Structure formats: C-alpha cells, structure tokens
mmCIF file of C-alpha atoms in Angstrom:
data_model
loop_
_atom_site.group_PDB
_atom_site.id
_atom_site.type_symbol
_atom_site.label_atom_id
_atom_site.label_comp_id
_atom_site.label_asym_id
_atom_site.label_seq_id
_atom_site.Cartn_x
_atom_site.Cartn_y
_atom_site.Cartn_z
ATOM 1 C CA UNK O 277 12.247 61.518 12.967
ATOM 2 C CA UNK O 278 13.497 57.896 12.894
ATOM 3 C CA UNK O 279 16.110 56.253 10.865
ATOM 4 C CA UNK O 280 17.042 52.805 10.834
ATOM 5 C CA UNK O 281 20.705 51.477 9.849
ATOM 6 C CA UNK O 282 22.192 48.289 8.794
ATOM 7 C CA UNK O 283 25.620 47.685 9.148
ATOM 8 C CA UNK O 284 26.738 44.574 7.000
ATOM 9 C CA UNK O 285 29.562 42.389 6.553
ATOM 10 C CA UNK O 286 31.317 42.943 3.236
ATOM 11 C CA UNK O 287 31.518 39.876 1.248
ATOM 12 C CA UNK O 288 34.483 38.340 1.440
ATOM 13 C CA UNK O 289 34.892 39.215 5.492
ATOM 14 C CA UNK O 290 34.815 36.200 7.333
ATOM 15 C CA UNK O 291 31.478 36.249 10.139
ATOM 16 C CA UNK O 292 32.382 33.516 12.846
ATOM 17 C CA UNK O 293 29.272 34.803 14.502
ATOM 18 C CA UNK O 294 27.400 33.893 11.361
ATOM 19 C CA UNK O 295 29.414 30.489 11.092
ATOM 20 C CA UNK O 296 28.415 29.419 14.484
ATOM 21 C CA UNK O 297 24.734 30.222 13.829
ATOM 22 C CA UNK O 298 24.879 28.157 10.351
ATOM 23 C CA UNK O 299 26.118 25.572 12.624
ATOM 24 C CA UNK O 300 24.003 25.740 15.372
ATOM 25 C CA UNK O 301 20.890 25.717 13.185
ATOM 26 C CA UNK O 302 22.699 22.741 11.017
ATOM 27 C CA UNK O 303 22.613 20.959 14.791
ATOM 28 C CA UNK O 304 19.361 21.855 15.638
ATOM 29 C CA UNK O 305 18.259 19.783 12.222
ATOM 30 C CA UNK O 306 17.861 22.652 9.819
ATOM 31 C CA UNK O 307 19.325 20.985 7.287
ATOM 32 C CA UNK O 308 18.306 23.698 4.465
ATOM 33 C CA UNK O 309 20.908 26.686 5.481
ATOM 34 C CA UNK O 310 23.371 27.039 3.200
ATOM 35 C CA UNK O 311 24.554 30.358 4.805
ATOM 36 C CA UNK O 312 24.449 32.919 7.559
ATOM 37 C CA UNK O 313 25.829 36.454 7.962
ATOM 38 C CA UNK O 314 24.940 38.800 10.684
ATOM 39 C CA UNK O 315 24.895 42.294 10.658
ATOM 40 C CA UNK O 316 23.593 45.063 12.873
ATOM 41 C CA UNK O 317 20.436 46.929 12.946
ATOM 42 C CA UNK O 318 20.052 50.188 14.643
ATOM 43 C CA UNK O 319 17.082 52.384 14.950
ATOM 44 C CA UNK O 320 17.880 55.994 15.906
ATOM 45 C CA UNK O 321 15.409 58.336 17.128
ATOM 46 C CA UNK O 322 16.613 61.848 15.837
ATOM 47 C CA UNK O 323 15.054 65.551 16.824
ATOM 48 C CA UNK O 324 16.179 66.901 12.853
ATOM 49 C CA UNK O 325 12.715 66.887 11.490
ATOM 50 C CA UNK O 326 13.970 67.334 7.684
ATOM 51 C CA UNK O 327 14.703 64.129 5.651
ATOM 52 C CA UNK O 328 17.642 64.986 3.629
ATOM 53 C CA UNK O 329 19.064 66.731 6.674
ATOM 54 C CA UNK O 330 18.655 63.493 9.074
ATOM 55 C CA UNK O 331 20.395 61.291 6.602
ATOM 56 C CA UNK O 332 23.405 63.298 6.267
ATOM 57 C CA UNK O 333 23.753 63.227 9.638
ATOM 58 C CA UNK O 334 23.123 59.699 10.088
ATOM 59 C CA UNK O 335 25.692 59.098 7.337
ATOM 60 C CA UNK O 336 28.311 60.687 8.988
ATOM 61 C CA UNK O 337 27.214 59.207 12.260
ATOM 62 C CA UNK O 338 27.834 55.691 10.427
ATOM 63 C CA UNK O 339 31.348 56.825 8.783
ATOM 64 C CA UNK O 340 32.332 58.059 12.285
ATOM 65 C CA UNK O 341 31.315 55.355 14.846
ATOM 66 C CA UNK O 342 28.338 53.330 14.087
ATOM 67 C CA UNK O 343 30.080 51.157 10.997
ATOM 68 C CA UNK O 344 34.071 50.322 10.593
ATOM 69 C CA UNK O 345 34.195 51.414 6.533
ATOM 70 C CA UNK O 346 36.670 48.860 6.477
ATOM 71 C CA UNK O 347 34.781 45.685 6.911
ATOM 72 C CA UNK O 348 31.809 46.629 6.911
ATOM 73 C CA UNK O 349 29.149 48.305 4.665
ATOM 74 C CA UNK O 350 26.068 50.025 5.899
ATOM 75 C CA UNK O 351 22.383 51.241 4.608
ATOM 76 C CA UNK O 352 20.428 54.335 6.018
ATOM 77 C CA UNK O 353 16.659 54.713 5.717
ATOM 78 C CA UNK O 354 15.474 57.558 7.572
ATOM 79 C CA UNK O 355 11.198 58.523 7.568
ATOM 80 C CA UNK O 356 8.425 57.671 9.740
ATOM 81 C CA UNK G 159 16.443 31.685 -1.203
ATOM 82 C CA UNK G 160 17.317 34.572 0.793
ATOM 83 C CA UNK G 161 15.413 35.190 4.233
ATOM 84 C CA UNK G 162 16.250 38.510 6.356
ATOM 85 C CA UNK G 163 15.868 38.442 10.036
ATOM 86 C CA UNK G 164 15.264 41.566 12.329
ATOM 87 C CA UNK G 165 15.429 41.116 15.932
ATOM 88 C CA UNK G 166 14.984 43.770 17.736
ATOM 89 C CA UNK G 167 14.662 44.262 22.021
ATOM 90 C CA UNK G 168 11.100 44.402 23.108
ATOM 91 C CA UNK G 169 9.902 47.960 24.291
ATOM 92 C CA UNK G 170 10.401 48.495 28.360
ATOM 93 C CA UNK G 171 13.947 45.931 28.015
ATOM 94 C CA UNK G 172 17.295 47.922 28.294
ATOM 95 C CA UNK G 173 19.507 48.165 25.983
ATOM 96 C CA UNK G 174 22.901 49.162 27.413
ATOM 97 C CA UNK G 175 24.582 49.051 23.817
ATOM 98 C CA UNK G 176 22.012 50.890 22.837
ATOM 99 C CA UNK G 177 22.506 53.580 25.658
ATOM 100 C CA UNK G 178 26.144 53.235 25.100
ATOM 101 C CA UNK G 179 26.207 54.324 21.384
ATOM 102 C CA UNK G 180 23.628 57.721 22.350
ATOM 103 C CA UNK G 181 25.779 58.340 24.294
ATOM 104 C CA UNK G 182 28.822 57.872 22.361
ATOM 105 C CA UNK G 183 27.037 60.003 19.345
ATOM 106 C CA UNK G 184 26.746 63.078 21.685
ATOM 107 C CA UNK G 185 30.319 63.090 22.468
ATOM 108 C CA UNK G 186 31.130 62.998 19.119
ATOM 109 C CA UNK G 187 28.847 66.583 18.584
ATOM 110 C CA UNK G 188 26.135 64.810 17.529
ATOM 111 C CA UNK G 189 23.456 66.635 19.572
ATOM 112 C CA UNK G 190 20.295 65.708 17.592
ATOM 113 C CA UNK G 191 20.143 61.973 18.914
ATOM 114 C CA UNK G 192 16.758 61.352 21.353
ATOM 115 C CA UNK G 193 17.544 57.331 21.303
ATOM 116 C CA UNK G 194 19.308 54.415 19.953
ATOM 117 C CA UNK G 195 18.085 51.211 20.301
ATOM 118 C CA UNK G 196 20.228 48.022 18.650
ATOM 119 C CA UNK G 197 19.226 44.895 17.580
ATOM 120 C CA UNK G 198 20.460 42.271 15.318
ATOM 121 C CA UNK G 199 20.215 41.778 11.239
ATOM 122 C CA UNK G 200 20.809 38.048 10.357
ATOM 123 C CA UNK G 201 20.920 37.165 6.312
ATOM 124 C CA UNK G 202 19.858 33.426 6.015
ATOM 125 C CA UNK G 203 20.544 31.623 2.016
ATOM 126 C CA UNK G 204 18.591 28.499 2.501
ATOM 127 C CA UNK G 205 18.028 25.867 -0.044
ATOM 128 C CA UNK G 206 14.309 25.805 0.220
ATOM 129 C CA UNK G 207 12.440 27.672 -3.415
ATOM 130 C CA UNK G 208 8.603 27.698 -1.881
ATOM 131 C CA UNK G 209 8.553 31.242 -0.309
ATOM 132 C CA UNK G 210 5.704 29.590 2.073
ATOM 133 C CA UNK G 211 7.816 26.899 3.321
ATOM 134 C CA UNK G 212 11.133 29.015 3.866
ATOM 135 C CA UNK G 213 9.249 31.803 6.319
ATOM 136 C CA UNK G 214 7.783 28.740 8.409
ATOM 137 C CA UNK G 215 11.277 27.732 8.694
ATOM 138 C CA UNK G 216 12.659 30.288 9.187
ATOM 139 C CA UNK G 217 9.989 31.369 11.837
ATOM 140 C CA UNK G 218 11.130 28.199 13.286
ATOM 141 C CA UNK G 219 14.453 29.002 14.237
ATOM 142 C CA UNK G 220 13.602 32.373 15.542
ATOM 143 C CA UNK G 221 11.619 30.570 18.027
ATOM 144 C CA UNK G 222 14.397 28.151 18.489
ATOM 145 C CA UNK G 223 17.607 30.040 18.495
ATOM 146 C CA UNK G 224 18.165 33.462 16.345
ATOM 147 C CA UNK G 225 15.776 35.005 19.117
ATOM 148 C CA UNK G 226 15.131 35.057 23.163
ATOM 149 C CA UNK G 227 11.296 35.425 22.976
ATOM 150 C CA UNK G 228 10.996 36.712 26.290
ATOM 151 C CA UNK G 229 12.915 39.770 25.498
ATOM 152 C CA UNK G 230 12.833 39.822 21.722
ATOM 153 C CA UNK G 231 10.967 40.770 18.837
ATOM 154 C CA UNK G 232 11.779 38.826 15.042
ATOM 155 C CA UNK G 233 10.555 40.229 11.905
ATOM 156 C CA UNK G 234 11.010 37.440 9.019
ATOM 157 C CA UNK G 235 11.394 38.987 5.074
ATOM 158 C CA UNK G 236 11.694 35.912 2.553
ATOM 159 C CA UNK G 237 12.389 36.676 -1.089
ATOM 160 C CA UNK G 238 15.080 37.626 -3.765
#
C-alpha cells in the first residue's frame, strides 16, 4: 500500500528556501509570484495492506521523524 | 491564484534521502516500510486569475528552475 505525505511550513514560519525561489523566479522575469513556500513530499511504500491501519502508522511515523510538529504541519493520504 | 508543484525523482535515480529516512523508520520499529522516495512540494500565490495562463506559467518555471528535467518529474495543480 502507498501513502504519500506533505510536510508544510506553518504560516507564520519564515521559508528562506521559499524566499530565494520567489526571488529567483522574480529574476528570471516572472513577474506574477507573489509568494513561495516549500514543503516536502514523501511517498512511502508500506507492506500494511489495511487503510486505517497504514495511516496510523504513517501518522506516527510523521509525529516521530518525518515532520518537526513544531514548525511544521503535515497531511497523510494513504490508498492506491 | 494558488498553483501546487510536485517534483518528484524520476524512477531508476537514487534517492539517498530517500534511502536515508527507510532506513531511519526501521530503526525507529517501524518494520512495515518497503520504500521511501522524497521529493519536493512547492506552493506558488501568483497574481495571474486565468487558470489557463497560470499552469503555462507555471509549467514554465518548472522547466526553468523549480525542476532538473533530466532527473525530475513536475506535476502542476492550479486552482483555489
């Protein structure tokens, strides 16, 4: 079974990585960005074959190492 | 406008960090894990309104800078 996470920013936590992007793109004459942020995006192949199962696992996988709770927030799909 | 960016690593490229954080998960008793592969999650707010218009420019700076093409994949959502 595969999940996929997101691990986000939370607003008000500064992204220089997203900064420098919105810069960069400003430079490269993309004038219309009015804002970056950049997260992560993981896709996790899992053997648990039940749904509901897989996500609580993935969830705790995200509490324990994949997100920092502090800064960040983070979104688990899990199916297909 | 809001445009979401996946890029992920093209199958057959490593991905160390990837590697690193399976590996990571099965230290931490978390048994179940057959692969991780990591890419990035970039949240654009542009100042284009024509849906049309923002995922050709957005498309656009994949191919110019939020992606390597050679060892890259970009997915482009606009919308919302």
């Amino acid at each position: 079974m595969k999940a996929k996470v997101h691990v986000t920013l939370k607003n008000g936590v500064l992204d220089p990585q997203g900064k420098a992007v919105e810069n960069a793109l400003g430079t490269l004459g993309f004038d219309g960005v009015a804002g970056a942020r950049i997260g992560k995006y993981i896709e996790l192949d899992l053997t648990e074959t039940d749904p509901a199962k897989a996500e609580a696992q993935v969830t705790e996988m995200c509490e324990k190492l994949l997100a920092n709770t502090v800064i960040e927030n983070y979104r688990v799909e899990v199916g297909g």
